Short mmCIF file of C-alpha atoms in Angstrom, two decimals:
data_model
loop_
_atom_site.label_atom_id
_atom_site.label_comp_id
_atom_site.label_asym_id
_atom_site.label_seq_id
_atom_site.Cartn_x
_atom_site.Cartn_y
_atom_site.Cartn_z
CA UNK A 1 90.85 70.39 122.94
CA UNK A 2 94.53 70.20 122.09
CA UNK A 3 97.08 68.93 124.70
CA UNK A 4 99.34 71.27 126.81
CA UNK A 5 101.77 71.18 124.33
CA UNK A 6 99.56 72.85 121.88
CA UNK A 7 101.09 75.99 121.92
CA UNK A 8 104.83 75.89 121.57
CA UNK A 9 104.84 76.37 117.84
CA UNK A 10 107.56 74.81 115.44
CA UNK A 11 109.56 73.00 118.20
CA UNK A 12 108.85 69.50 117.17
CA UNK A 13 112.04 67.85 118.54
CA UNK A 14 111.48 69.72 121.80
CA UNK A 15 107.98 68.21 122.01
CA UNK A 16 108.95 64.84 121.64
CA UNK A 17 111.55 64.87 123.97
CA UNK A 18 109.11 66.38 126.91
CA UNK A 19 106.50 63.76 125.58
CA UNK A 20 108.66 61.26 126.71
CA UNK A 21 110.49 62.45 129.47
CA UNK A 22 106.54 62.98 131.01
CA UNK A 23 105.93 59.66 130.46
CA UNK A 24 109.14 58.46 131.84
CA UNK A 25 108.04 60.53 135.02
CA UNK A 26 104.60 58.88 134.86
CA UNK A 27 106.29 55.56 135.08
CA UNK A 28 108.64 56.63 138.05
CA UNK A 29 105.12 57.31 140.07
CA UNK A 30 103.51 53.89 138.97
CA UNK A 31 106.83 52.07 139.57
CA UNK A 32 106.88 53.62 143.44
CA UNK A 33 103.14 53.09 144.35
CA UNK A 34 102.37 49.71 145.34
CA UNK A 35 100.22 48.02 143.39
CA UNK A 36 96.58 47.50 144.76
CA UNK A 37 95.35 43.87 145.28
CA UNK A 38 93.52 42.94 142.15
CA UNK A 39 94.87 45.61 139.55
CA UNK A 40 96.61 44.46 136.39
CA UNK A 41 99.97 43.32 136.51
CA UNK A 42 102.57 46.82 135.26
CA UNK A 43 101.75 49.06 137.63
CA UNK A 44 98.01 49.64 137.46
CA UNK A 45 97.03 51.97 140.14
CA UNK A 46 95.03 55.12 141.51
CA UNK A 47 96.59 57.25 139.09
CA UNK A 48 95.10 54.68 136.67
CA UNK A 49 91.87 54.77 138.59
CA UNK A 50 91.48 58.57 138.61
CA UNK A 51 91.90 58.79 134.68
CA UNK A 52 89.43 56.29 133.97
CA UNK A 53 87.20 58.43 136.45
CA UNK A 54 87.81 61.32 134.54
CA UNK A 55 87.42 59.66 131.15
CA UNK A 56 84.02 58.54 132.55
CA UNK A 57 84.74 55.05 131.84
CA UNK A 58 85.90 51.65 133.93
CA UNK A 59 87.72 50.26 130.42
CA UNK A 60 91.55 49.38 130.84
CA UNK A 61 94.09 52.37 131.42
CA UNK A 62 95.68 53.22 127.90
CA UNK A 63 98.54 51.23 126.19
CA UNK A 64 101.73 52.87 127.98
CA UNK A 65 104.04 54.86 126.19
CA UNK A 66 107.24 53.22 124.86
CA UNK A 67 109.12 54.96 127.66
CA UNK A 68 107.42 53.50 130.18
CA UNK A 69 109.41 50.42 128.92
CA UNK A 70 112.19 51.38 131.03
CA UNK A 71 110.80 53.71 134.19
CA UNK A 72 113.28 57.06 134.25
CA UNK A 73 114.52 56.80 131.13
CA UNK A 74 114.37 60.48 129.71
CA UNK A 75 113.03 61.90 133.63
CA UNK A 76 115.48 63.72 135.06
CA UNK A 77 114.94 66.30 137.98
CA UNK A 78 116.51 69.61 136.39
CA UNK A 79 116.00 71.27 132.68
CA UNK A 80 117.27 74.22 131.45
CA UNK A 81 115.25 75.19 128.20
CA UNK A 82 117.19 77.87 126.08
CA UNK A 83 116.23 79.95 122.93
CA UNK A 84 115.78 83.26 121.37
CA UNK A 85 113.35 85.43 123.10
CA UNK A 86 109.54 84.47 121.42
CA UNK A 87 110.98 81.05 121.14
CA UNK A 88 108.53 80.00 123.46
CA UNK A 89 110.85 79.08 126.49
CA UNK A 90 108.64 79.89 129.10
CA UNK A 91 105.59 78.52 127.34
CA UNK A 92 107.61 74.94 127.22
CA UNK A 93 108.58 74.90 130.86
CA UNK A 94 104.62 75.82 131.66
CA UNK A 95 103.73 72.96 129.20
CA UNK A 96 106.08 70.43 130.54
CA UNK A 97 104.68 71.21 134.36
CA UNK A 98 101.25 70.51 132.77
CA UNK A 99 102.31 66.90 131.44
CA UNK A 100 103.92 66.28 134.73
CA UNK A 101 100.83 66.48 136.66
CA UNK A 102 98.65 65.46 133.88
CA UNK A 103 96.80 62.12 135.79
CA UNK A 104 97.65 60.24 132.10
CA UNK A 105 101.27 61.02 132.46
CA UNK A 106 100.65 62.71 128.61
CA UNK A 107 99.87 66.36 128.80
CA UNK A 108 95.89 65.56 127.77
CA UNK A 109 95.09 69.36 128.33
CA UNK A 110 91.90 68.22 130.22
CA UNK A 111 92.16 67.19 133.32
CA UNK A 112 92.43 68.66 136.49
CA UNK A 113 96.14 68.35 136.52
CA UNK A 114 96.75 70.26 133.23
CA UNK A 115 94.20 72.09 133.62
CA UNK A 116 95.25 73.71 137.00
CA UNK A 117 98.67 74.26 136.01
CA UNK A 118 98.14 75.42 132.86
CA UNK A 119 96.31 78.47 134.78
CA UNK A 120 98.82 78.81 137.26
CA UNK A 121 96.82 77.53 140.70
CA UNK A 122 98.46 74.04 140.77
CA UNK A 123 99.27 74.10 144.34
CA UNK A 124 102.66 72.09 143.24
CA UNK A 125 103.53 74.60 140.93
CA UNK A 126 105.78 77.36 141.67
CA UNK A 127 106.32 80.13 138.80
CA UNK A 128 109.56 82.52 139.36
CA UNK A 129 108.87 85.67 136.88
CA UNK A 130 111.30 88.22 138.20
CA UNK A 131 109.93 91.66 138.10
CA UNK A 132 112.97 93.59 138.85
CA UNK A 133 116.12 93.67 137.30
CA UNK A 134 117.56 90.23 139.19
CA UNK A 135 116.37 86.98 141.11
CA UNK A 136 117.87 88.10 144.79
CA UNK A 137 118.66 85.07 146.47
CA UNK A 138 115.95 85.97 149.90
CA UNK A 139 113.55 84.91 147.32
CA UNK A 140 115.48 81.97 146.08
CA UNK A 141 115.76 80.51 149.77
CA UNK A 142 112.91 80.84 150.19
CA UNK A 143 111.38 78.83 147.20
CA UNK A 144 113.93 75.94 147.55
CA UNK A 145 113.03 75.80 151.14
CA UNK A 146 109.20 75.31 150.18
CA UNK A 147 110.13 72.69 147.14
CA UNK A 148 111.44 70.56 149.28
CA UNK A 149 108.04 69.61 150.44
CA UNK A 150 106.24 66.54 149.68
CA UNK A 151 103.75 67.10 146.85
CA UNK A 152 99.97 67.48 147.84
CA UNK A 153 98.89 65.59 145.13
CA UNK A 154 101.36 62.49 145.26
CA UNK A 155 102.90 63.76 142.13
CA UNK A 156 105.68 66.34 141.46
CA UNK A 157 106.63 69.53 142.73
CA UNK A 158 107.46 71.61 139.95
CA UNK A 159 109.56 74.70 140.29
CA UNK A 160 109.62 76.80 137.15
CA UNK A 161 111.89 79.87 137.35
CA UNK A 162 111.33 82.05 133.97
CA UNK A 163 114.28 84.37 132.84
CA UNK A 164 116.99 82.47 135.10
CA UNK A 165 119.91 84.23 133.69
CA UNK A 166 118.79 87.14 136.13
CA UNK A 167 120.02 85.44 138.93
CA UNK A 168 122.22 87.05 141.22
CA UNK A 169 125.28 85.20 142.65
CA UNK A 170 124.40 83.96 145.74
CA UNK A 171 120.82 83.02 144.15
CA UNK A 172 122.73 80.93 141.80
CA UNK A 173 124.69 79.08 144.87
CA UNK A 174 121.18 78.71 146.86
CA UNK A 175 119.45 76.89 143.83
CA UNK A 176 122.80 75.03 142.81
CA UNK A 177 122.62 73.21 146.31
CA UNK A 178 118.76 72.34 145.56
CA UNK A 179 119.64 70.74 142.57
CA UNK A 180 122.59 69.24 143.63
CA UNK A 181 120.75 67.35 146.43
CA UNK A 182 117.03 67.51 145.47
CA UNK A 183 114.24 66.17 146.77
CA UNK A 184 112.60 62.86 145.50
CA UNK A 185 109.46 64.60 143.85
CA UNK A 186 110.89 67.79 142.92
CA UNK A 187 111.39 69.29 139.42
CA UNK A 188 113.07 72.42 138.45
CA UNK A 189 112.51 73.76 135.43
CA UNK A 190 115.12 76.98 134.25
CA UNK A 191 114.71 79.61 131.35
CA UNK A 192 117.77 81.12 129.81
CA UNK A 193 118.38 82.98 126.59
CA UNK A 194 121.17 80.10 125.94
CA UNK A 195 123.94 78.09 128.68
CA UNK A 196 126.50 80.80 127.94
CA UNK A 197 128.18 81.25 131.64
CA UNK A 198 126.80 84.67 131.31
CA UNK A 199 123.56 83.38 131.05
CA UNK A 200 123.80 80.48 133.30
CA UNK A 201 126.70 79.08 135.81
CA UNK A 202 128.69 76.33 134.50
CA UNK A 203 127.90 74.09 137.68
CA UNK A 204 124.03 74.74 137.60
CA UNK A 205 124.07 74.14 133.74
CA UNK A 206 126.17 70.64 134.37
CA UNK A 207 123.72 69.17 136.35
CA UNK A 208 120.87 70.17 134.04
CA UNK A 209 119.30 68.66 130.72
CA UNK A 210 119.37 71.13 128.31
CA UNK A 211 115.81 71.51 125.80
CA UNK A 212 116.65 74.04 122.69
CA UNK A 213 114.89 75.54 121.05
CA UNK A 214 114.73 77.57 117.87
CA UNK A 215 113.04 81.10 116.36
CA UNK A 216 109.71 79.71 115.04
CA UNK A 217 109.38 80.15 111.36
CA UNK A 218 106.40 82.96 110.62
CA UNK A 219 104.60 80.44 108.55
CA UNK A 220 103.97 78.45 112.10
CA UNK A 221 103.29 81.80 114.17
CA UNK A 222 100.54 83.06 111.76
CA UNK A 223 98.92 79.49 112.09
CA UNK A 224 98.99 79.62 115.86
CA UNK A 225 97.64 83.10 115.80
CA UNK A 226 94.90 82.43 113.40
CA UNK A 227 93.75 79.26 115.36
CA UNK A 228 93.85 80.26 118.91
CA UNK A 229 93.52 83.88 118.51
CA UNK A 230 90.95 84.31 115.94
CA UNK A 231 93.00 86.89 113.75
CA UNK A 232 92.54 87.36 110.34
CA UNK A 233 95.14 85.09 107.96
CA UNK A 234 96.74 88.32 106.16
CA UNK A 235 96.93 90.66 109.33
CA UNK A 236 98.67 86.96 111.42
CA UNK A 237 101.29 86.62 108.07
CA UNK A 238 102.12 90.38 108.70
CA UNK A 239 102.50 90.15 112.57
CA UNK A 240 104.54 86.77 112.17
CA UNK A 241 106.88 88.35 109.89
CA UNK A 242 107.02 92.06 111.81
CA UNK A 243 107.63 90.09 114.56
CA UNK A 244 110.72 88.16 113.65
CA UNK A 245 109.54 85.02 115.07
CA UNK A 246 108.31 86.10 118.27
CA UNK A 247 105.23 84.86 119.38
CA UNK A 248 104.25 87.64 121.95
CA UNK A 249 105.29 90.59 119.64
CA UNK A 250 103.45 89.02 117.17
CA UNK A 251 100.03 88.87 118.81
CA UNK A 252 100.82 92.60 120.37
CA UNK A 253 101.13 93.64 117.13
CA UNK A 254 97.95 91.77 115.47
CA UNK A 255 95.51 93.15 118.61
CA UNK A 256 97.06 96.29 119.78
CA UNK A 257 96.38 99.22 117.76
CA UNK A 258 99.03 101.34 119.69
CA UNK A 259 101.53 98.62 119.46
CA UNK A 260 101.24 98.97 115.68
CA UNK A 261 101.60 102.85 116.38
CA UNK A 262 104.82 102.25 118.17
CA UNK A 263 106.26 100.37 115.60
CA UNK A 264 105.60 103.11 113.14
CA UNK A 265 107.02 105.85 115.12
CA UNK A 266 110.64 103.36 114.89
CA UNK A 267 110.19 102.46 111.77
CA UNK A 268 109.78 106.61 110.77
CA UNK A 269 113.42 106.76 113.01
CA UNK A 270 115.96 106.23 109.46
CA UNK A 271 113.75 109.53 107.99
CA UNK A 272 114.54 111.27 110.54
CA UNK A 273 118.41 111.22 111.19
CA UNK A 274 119.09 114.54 108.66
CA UNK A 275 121.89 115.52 111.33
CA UNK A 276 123.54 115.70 114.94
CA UNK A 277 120.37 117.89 116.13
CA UNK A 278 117.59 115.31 114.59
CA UNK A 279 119.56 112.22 115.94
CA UNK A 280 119.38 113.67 119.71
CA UNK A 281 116.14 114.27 119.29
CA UNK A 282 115.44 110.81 118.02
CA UNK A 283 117.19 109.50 120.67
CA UNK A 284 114.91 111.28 123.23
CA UNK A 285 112.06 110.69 121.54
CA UNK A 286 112.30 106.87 121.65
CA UNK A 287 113.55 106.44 124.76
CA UNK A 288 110.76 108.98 126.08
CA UNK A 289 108.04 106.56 124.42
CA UNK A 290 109.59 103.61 125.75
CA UNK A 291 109.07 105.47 129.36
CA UNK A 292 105.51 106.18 128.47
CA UNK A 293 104.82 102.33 127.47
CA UNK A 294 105.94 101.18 130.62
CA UNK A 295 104.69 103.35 133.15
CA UNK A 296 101.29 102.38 131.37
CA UNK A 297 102.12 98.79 131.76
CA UNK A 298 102.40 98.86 135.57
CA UNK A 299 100.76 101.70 136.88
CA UNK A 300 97.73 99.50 137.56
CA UNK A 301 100.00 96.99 140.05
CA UNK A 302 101.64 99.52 141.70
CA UNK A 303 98.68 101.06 142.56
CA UNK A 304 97.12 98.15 143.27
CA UNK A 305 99.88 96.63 145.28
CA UNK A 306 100.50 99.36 147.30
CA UNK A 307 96.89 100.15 147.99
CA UNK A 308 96.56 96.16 149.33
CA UNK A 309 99.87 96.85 151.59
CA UNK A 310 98.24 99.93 152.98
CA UNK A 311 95.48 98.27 154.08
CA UNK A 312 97.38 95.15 155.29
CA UNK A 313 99.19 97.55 157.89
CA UNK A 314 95.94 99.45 158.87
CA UNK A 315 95.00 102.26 156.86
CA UNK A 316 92.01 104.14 157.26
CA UNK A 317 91.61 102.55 160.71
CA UNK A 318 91.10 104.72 163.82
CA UNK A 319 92.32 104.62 167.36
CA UNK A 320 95.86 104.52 168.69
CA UNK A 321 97.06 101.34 167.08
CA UNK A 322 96.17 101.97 163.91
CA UNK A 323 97.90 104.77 163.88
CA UNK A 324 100.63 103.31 165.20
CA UNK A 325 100.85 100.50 162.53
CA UNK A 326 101.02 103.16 160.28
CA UNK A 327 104.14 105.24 161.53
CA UNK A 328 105.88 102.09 161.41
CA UNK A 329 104.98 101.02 157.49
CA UNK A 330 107.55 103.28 156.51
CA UNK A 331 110.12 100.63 156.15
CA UNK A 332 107.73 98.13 154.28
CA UNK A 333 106.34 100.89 151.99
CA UNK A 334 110.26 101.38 150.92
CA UNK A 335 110.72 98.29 150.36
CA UNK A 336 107.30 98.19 147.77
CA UNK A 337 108.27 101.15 146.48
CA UNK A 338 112.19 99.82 145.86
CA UNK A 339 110.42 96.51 144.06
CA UNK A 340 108.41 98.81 141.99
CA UNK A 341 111.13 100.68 140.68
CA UNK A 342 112.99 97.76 139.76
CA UNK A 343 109.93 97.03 137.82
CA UNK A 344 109.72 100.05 136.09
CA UNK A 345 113.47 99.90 135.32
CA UNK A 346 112.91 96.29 133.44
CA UNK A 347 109.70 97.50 131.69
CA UNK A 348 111.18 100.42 130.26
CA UNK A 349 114.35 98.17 128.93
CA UNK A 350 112.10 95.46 127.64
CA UNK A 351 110.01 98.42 125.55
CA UNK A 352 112.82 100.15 124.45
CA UNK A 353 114.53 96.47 123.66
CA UNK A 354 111.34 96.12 121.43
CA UNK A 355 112.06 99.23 119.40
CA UNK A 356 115.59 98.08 118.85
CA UNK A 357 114.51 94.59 117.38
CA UNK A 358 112.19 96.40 115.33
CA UNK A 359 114.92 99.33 114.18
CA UNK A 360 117.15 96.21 113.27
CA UNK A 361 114.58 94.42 111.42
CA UNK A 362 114.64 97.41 109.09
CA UNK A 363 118.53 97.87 108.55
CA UNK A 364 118.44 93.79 107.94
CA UNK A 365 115.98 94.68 105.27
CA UNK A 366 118.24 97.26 103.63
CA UNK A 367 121.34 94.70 104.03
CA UNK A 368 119.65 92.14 102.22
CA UNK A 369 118.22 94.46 99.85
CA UNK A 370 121.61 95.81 98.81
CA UNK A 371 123.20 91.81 98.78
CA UNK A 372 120.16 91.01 96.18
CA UNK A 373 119.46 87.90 98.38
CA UNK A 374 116.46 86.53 97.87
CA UNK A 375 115.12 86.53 101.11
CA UNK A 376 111.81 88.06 102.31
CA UNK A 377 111.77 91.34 103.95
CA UNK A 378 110.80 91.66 107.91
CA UNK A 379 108.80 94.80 107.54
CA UNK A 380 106.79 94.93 104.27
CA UNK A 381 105.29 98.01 104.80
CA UNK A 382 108.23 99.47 104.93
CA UNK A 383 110.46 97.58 102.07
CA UNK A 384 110.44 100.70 99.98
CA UNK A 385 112.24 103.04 102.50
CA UNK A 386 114.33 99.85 103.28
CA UNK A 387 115.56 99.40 99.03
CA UNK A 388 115.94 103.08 99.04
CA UNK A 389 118.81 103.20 101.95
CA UNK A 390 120.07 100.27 100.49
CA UNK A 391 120.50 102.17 97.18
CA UNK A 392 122.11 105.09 99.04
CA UNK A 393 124.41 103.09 101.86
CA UNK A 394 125.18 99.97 99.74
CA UNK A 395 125.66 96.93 101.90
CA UNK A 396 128.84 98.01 104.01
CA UNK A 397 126.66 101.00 105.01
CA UNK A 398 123.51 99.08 106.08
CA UNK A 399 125.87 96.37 107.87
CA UNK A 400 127.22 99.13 110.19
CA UNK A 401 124.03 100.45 110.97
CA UNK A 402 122.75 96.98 111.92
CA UNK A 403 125.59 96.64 114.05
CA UNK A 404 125.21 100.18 115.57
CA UNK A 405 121.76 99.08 116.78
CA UNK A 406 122.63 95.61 117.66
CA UNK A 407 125.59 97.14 119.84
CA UNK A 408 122.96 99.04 121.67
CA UNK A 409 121.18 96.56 122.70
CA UNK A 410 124.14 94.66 123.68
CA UNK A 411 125.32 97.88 125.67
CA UNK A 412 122.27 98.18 127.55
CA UNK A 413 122.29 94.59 128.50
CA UNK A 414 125.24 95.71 129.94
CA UNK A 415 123.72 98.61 132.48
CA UNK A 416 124.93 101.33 130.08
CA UNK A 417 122.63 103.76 130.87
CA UNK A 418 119.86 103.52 127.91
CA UNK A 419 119.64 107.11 127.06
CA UNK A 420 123.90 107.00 126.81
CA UNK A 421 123.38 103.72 124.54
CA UNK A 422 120.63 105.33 122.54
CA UNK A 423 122.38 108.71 121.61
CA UNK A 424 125.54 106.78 120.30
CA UNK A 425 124.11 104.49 118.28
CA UNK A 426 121.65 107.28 116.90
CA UNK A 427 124.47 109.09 115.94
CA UNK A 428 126.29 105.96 114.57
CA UNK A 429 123.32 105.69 112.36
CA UNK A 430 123.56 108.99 111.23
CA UNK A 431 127.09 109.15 110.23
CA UNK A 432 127.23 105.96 108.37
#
């Protein structure tokens, strides 16, 4: 079995600098438990004793790593790890948790440790993946107030808060004081596109240690897709390279036949611009899909959610005070149904952000067509299209349509309305 850090593909340098920050944080532990009467002389202790149990041997505890020379060295308690989306930031800070807790202080992938939080039901691991729109800071409170506790398994407590450059404000200020005064045993782990202030505050991101990372080439995505996913080399190099790097996308697009569909409908989106008429109703027509996509995606956990409040406050009970209950769930069922429309709202721009990367991939494929640069194209399928607009725009042409759609993107980021965003640049891209 590989180790945790198995699948964050073509991030070497990151890697190496969690390997040894884990073991740095293994060597904290040994250095603060006191050593038990008759162990080896370094630090040899239960930890020790609990790998060799789970090894299923009594032979001496492996050599320790070379930053265990010098016990925090590399550990510190708060990491921001940046990159492009796919770049596997999430999928790092998940990874490092693992080789926290990991009983060999390595990541092994094995044991119960790893094992546990690799799953997500390490009872010292707390995941943040905001649904809505923003991280409000009730929820942030409420976390730091629960990290603060000592860790049930004399390790760390891990706080991992995906997509941190959604929070609000006074979330910011609430986890700034956490990290500013943290806990002995408690780890925070942020996710941010990069440590922009508009990404991240300046004070949260000075007391951090920054981890980047870097678009994975498509060579390393098809390999990670082929080996862990079981999909066929030729359909992984296509996926990889549709994909632009992104892991996710990529494996959407390898095992999801309407995913592919999706793609094709975008893709079909530079045919279709023949004037102002065509580009409104391009305009509605992908921003209509993108509704459809994500209304699929959570119409399963509403229902599901609301069906579990429901019967949390008494429904379908009888007598007076079930009743009762009822008639006064209407606050509680607004709330649900606020959070759910938050939901919806982020699904819907994370499908229709989808479209755009894919729409862009395309004009980048004209751009370089027209430069002659020998560079290989993002969508394959559709280089033939792509050298044909580059014949007819030439590469001032296909540069302002790229930037039309990456302006989009940018304005919807922004809280421009998507259908507003959507209509201007489809007309951008139909004027030239």
């Amino acid at each position: 079995m590989t180790d945790v850090f198995g699948d964050l593909v073509g991030q070497d340098e990151a890697v190496d600098t969690l390997r040894r920050a884990a073991a740095s944080a293994a060597a904290l532990l040994r250095a603060a438990v006191p050593v038990a009467a008759g162990a080896p002389a370094g630090g040899y202790d239960d930890l020790d004793a609990l790998a060799e149990e789970l090894d299923g041997t009594d032979a001496d505890p492996p050599p320790a790593p070379a930053a265990e020379a010098d016990p925090g060295a590399g550990m510190t308690h708060a990491w921001i790890f940046t990159g492009p989306p796919g770049s596997g930031r999430s999928v790092a800070a998940r990874a490092f948790a693992a080789a926290l807790q990991c009983v060999h202080g390595t990541g092994c992938g094995s044991c119960p440790g790893c094992h546990t939080t690799l799953t997500g039901t390490h009872a010292d691991v707390r995941l943040v993946v905001p649904d809505g729109l923003s991280i409000g800071v009730g929820e942030m409170r409420a976390l730091v107030l629960r990290a603060a506790s000592t860790p049930s398994g004399g390790r760390w407590q891990v706080v991992i808060i995906e997509d941190a450059d959604r929070l609000t404000e006074a979330a910011g200020n609430a986890l700034l004081k956490a990290i500013e005064e943290p806990p002995p045993r408690t780890v925070f782990l942020l996710c941010a596109p990069s440590t922009h202030p508009d990404d991240i505050s300046v004070t949260i991101r000075s007391r951090c240690r920054v981890v980047p990372l870097r678009q994975p080439p498509p060579a390393a995505v098809a390999e990670v897709l082929v080996r862990r996913d079981g999909i066929a080399p030729d359909v992984a190099e296509w996926a990889a390279a549709a994909a632009q790097g992104h892991v996710g996308r990529a494996r959407r697009l390898a095992r999801d036949p309407e995913a592919r569909q999706r793609r094709d409908a975008v893709l079909a989106v530079p045919r279709r611009l023949t004037g102002v008429g065509a580009a409104f109703d391009a305009a509605s027509a992908l921003i209509e899909a993108a509704e459809a996509e994500a209304a699929a995606s959570v119409v399963e956990i509403d229902e599901a959610e609301r069906t579990a409040l429901q019967t949390a406050l008494g429904a379908g009970g009888t007598g007076r005070g079930a009743a009762g209950a009822m008639r006064g769930a209407a606050g509680q069922l607004k709330d649900l149904e606020k959070r759910q429309k938050s939901r919806a709202t982020r699904a819907q721009r994370d499908a229709l952000d989808r479209a755009l990367v894919d729409l862009a991939g395309f004009y980048r494929d004209a751009l370089t067509m027209a430069l002659r640069a020998p560079v290989a194209p993002v969508h394959t399928d559709t280089a033939a299209l792509a050298g044909a607009g580059a014949q007819k725009w030439d590469a001032e042409g296909s540069l302002r349509r790229l930037e039309a759609v990456l302006e989009c993107r940018a304005a919807i980021e922004a809280n421009v309305k998507p259908r507003i965003a959507v209509e201007a640049m489809m007309l951008a891209l139909w004027r030239g």
